[in-house]
JSON list of C-alpha atoms in Angstrom, two decimals:
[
{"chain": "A", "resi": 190, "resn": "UNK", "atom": "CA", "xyz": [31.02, 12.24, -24.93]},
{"chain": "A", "resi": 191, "resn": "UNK", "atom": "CA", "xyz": [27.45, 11.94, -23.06]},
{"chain": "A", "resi": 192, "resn": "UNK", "atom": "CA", "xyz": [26.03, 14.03, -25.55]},
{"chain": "A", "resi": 193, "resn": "UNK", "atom": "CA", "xyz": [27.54, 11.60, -28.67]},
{"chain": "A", "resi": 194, "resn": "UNK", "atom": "CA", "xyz": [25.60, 8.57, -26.98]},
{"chain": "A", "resi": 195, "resn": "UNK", "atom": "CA", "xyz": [22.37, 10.16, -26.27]},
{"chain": "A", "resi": 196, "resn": "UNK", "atom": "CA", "xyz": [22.30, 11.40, -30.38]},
{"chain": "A", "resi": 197, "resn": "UNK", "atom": "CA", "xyz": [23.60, 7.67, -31.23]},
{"chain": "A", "resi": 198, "resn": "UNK", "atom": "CA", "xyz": [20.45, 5.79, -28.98]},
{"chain": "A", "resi": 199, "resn": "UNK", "atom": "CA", "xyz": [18.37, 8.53, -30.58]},
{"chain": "A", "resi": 200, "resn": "UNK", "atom": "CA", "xyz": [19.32, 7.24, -34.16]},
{"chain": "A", "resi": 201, "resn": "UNK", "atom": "CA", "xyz": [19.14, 3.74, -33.15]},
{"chain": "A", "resi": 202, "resn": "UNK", "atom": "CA", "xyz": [15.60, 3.62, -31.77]},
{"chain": "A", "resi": 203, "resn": "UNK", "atom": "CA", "xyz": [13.15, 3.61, -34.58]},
{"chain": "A", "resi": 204, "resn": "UNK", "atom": "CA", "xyz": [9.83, 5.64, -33.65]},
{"chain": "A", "resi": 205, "resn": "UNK", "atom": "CA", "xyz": [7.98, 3.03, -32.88]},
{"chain": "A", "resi": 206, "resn": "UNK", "atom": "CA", "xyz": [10.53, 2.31, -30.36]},
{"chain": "A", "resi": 207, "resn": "UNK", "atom": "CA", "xyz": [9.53, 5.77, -29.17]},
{"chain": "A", "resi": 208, "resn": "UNK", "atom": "CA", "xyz": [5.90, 5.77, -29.07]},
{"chain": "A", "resi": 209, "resn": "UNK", "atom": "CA", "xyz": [6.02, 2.03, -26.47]},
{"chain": "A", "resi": 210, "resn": "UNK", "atom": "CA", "xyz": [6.23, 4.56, -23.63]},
{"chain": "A", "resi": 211, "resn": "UNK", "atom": "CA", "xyz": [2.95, 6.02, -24.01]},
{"chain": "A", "resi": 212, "resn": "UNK", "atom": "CA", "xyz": [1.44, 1.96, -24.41]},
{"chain": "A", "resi": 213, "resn": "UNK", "atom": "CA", "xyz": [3.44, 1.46, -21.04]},
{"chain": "A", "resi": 214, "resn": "UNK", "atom": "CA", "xyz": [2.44, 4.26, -19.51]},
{"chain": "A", "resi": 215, "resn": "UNK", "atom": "CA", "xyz": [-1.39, 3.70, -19.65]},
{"chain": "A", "resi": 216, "resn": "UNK", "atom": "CA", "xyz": [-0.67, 0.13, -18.95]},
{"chain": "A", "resi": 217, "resn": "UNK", "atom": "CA", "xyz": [0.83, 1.81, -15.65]},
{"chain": "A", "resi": 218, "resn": "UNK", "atom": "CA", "xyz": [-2.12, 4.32, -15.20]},
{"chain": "A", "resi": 219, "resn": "UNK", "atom": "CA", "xyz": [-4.60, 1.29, -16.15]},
{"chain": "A", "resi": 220, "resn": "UNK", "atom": "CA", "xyz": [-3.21, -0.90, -13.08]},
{"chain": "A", "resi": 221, "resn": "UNK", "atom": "CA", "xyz": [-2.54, 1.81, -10.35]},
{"chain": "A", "resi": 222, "resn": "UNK", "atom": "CA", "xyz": [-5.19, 4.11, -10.58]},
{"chain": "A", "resi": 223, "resn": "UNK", "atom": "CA", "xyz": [-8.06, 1.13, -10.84]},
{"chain": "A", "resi": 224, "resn": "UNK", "atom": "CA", "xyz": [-6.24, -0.93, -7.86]},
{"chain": "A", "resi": 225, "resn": "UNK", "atom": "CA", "xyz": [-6.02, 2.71, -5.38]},
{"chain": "A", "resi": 226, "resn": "UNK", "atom": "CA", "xyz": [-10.15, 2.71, -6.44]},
{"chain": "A", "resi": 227, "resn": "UNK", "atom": "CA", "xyz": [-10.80, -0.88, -5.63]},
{"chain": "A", "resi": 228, "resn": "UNK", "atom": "CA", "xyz": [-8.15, -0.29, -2.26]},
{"chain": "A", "resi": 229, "resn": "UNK", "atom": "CA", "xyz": [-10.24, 2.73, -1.50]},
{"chain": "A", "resi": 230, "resn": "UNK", "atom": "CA", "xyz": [-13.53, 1.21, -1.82]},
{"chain": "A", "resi": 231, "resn": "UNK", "atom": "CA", "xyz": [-12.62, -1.66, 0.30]},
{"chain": "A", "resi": 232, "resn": "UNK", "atom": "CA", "xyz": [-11.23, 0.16, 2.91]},
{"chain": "A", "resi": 233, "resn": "UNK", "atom": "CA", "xyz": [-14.24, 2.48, 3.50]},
{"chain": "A", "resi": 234, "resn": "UNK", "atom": "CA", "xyz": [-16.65, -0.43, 3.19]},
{"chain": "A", "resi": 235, "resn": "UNK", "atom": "CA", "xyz": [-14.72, -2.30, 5.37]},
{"chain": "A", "resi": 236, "resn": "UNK", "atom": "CA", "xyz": [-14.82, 0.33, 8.17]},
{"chain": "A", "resi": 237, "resn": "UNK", "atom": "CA", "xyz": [-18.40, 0.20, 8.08]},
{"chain": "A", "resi": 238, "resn": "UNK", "atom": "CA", "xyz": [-18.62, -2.94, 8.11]},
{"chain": "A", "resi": 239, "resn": "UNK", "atom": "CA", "xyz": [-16.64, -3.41, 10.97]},
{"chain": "A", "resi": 240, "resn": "UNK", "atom": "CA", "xyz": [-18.58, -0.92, 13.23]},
{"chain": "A", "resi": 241, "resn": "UNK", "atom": "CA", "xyz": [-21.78, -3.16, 11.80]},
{"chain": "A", "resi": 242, "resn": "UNK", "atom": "CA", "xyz": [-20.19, -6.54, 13.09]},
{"chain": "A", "resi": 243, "resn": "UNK", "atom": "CA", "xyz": [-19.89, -5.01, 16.97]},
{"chain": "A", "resi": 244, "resn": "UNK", "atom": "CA", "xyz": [-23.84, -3.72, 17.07]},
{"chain": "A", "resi": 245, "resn": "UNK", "atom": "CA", "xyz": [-25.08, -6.37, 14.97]},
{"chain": "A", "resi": 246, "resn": "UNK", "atom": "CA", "xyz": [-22.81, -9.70, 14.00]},
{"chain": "A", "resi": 247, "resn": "UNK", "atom": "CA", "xyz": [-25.46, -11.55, 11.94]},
{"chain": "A", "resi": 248, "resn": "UNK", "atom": "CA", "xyz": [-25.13, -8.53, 9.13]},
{"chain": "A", "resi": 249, "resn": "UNK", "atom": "CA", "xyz": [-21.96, -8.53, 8.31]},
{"chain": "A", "resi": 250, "resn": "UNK", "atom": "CA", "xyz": [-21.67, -11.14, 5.76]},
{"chain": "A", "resi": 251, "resn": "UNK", "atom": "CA", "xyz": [-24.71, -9.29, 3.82]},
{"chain": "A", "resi": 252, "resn": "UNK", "atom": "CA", "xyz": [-22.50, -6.32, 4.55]},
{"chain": "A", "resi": 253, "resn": "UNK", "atom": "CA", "xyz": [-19.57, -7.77, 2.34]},
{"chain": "A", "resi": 254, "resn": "UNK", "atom": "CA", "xyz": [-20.83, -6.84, -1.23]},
{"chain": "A", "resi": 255, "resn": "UNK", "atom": "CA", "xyz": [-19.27, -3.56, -1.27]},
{"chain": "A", "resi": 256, "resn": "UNK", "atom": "CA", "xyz": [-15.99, -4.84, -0.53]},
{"chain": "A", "resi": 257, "resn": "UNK", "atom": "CA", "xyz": [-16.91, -7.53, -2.85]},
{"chain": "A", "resi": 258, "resn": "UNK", "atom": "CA", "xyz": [-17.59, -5.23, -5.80]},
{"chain": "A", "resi": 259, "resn": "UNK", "atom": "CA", "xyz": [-14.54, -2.53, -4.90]},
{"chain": "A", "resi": 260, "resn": "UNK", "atom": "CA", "xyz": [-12.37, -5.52, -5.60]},
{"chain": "A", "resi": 261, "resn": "UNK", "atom": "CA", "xyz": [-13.69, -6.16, -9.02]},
{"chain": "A", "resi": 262, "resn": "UNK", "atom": "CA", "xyz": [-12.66, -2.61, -10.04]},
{"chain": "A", "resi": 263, "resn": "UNK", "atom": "CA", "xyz": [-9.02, -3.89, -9.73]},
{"chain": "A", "resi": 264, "resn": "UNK", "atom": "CA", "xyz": [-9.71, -6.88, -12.30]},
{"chain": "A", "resi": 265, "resn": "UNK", "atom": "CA", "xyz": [-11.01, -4.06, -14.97]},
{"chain": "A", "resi": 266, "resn": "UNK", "atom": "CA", "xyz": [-7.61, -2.54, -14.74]},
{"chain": "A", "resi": 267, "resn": "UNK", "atom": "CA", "xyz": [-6.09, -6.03, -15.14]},
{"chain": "A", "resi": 268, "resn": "UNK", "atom": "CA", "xyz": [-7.83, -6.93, -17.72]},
{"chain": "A", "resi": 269, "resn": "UNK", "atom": "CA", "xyz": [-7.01, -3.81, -19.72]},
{"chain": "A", "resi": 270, "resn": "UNK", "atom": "CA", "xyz": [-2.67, -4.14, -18.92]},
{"chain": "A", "resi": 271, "resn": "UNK", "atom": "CA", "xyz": [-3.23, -7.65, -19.94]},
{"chain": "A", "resi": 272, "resn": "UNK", "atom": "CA", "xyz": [-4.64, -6.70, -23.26]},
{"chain": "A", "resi": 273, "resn": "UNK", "atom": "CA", "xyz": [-2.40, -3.37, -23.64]},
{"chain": "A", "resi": 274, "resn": "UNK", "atom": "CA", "xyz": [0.84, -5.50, -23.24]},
{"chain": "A", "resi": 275, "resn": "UNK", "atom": "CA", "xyz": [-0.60, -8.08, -25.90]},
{"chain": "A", "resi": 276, "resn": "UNK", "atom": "CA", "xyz": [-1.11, -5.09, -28.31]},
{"chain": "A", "resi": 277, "resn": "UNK", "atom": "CA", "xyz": [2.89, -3.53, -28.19]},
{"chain": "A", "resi": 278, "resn": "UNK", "atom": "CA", "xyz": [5.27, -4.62, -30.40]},
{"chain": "A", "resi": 279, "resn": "UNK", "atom": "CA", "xyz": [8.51, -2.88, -30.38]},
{"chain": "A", "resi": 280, "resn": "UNK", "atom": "CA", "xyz": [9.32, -2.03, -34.03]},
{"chain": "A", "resi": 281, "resn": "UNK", "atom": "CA", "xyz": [6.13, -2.08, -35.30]},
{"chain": "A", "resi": 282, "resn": "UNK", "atom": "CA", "xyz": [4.12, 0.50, -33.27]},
{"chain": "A", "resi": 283, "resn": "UNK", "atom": "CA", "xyz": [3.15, 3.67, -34.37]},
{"chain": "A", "resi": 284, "resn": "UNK", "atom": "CA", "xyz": [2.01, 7.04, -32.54]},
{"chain": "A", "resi": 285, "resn": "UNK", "atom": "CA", "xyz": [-1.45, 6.51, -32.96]},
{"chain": "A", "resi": 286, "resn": "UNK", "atom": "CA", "xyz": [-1.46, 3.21, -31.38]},
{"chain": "A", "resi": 287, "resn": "UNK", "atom": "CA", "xyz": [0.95, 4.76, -28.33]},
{"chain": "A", "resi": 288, "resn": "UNK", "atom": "CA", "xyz": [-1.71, 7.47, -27.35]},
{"chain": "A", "resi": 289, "resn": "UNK", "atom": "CA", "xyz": [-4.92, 5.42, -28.04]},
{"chain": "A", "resi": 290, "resn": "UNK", "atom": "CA", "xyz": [-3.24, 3.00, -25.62]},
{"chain": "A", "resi": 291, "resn": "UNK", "atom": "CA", "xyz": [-2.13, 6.04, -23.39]},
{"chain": "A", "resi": 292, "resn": "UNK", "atom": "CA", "xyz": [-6.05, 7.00, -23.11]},
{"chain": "A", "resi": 293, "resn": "UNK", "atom": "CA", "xyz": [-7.34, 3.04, -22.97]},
{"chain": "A", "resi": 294, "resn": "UNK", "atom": "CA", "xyz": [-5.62, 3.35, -19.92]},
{"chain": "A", "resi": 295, "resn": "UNK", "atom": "CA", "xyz": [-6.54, 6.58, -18.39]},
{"chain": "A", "resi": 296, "resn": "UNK", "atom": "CA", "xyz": [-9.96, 5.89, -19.36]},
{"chain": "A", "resi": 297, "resn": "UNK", "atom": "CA", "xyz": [-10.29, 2.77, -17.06]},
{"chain": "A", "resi": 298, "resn": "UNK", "atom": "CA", "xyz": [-7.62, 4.03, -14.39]},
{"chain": "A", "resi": 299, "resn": "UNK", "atom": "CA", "xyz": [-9.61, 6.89, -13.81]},
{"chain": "A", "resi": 300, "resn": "UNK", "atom": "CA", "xyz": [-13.12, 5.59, -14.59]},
{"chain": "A", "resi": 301, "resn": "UNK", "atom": "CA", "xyz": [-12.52, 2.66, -11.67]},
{"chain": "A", "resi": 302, "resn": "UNK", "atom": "CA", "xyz": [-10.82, 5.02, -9.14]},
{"chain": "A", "resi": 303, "resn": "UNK", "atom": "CA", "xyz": [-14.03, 6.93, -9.34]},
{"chain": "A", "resi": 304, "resn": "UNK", "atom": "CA", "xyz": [-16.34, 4.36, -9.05]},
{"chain": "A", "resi": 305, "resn": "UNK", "atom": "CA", "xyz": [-13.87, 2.98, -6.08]},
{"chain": "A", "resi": 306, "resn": "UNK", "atom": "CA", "xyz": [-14.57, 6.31, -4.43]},
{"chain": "A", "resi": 307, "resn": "UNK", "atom": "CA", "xyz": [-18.28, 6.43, -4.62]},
{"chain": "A", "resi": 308, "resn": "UNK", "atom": "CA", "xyz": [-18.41, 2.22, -3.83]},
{"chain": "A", "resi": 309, "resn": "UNK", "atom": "CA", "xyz": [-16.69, 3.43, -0.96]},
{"chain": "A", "resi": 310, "resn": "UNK", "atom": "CA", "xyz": [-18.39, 6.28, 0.55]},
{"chain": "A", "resi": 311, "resn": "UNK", "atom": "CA", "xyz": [-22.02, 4.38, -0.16]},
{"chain": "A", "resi": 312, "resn": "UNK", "atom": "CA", "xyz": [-20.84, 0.94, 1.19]},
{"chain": "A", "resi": 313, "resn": "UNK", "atom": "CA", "xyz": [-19.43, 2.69, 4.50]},
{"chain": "A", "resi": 314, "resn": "UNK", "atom": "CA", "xyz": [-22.69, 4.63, 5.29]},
{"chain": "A", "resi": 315, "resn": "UNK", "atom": "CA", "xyz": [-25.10, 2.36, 3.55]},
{"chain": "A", "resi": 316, "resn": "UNK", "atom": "CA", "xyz": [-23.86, -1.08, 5.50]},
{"chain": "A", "resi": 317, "resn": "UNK", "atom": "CA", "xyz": [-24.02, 1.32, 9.16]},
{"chain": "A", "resi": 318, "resn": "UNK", "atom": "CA", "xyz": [-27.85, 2.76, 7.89]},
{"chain": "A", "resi": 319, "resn": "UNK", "atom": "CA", "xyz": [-28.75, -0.82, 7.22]},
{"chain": "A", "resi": 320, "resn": "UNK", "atom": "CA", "xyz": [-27.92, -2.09, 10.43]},
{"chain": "A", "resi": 321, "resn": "UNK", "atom": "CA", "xyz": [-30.62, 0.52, 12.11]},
{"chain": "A", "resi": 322, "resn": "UNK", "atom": "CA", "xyz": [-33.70, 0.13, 8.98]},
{"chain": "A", "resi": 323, "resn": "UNK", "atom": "CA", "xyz": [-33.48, -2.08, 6.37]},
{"chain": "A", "resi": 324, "resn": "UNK", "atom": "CA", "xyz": [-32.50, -0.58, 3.36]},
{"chain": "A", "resi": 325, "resn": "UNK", "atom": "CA", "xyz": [-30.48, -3.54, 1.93]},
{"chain": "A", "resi": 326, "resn": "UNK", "atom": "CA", "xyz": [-32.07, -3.14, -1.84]},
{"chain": "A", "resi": 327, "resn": "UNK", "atom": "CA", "xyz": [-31.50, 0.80, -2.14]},
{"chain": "A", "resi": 328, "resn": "UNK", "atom": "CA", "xyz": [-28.17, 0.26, -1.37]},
{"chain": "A", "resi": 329, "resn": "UNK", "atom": "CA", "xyz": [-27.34, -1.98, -3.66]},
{"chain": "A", "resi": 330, "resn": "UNK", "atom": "CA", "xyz": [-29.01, -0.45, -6.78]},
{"chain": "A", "resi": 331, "resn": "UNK", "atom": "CA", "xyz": [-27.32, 2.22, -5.43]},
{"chain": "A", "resi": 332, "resn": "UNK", "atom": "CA", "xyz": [-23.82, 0.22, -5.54]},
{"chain": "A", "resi": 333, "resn": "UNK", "atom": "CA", "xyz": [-24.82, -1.04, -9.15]},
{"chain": "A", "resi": 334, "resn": "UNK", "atom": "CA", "xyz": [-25.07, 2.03, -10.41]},
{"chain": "A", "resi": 335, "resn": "UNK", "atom": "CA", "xyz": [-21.48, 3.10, -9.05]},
{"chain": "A", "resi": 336, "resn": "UNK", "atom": "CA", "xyz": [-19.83, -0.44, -10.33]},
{"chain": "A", "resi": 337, "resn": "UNK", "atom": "CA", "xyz": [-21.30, 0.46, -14.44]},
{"chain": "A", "resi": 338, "resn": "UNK", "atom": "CA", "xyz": [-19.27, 3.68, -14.10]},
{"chain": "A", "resi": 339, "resn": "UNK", "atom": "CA", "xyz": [-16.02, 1.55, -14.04]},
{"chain": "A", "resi": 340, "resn": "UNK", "atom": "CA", "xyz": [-17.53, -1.02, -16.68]},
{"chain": "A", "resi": 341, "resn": "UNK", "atom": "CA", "xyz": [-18.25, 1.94, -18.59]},
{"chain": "A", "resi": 342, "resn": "UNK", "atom": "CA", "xyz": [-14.50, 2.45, -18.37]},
{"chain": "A", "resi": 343, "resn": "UNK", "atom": "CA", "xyz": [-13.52, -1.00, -19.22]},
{"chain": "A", "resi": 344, "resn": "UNK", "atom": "CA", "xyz": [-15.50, -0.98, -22.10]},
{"chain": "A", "resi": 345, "resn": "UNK", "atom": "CA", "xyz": [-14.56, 2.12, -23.54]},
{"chain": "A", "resi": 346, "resn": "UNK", "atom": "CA", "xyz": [-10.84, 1.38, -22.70]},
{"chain": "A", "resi": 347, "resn": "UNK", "atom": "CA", "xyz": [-11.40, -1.96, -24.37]},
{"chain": "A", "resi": 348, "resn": "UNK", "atom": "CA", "xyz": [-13.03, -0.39, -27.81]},
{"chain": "A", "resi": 349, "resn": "UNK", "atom": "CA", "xyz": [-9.66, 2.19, -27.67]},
{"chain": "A", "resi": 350, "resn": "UNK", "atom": "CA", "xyz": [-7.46, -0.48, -27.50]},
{"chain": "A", "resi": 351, "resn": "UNK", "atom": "CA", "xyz": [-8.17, -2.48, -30.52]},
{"chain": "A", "resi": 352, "resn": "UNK", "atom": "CA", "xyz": [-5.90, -1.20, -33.34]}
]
């Protein structure tokens, strides 16, 4: 009897019925994986900057464009679910489309979750060695540098998602 309805939804849903999971699925991967960057980034930073604020008060709002730029990470993967949900139509949705949305998604996911790490690691030690020498401008070129490798990701993920 189970086995009759599972062969009867099979029949019912057209392919490109089929193929909406992969779309969903790097919407999913585009979201998470960008957001556990950007919560990553912040939360390093933000240690550092905390142990800044007791020795030295004044730098702390200098000390704020990591966190700043960690949090931007989490728009790229909004932007890209925003424009992968625009792009799937049940019905009319093929498997190309599915796994070129798949990778849009896994390209930005993983792209910001990296650059979450390294905003992360460099904020947390760069805002504490600022607070003994100033260094300010290395460490943000520094931080620039680690931003463009999710904007790299976004854009990429952006040119894979048009159909």
């Amino acid at each position: 009897m189970a086995v009759d309805a599972v062969v009867l939804a099979s029949e019912a849903a057209t392919d490109g019925d089929l193929y909406t999971f992969w779309g969903f699925l790097g919407i999913t991967f585009a979201l998470t994986a960008a957001n556990f960057g950007a919560a990553y980034g912040t939360a390093k930073a933000g240690y550092g900057i905390c142990l800044v604020g007791i020795r030295k008060p004044e730098l702390v709002y200098k000390s704020l464009i990591p966190v700043i730029m960690a949090g931007i990470l989490g728009i790229y993967g909004l932007i890209v679910c925003v424009i992968l949900k625009g792009a799937i139509l049940p019905g009319a949705y093929s498997a190309n489309l599915g796994f070129k949305h798949f990778a849009s998604g896994l390209c930005v996911g993983l792209s910001s979750l990296a650059a979450g790490l390294a905003i992360g690691l460099v904020g947390d030690v760069g805002v504490r060695c600022n607070a003994h020498r100033d260094i300010f401008v290395g460490v943000i070129l520094i931080l620039i540098f680690a931003e463009a490798l999710g904007l790299y990701g976004l854009i990429v993920s952006i040119i894979l998602s048009q159909g």
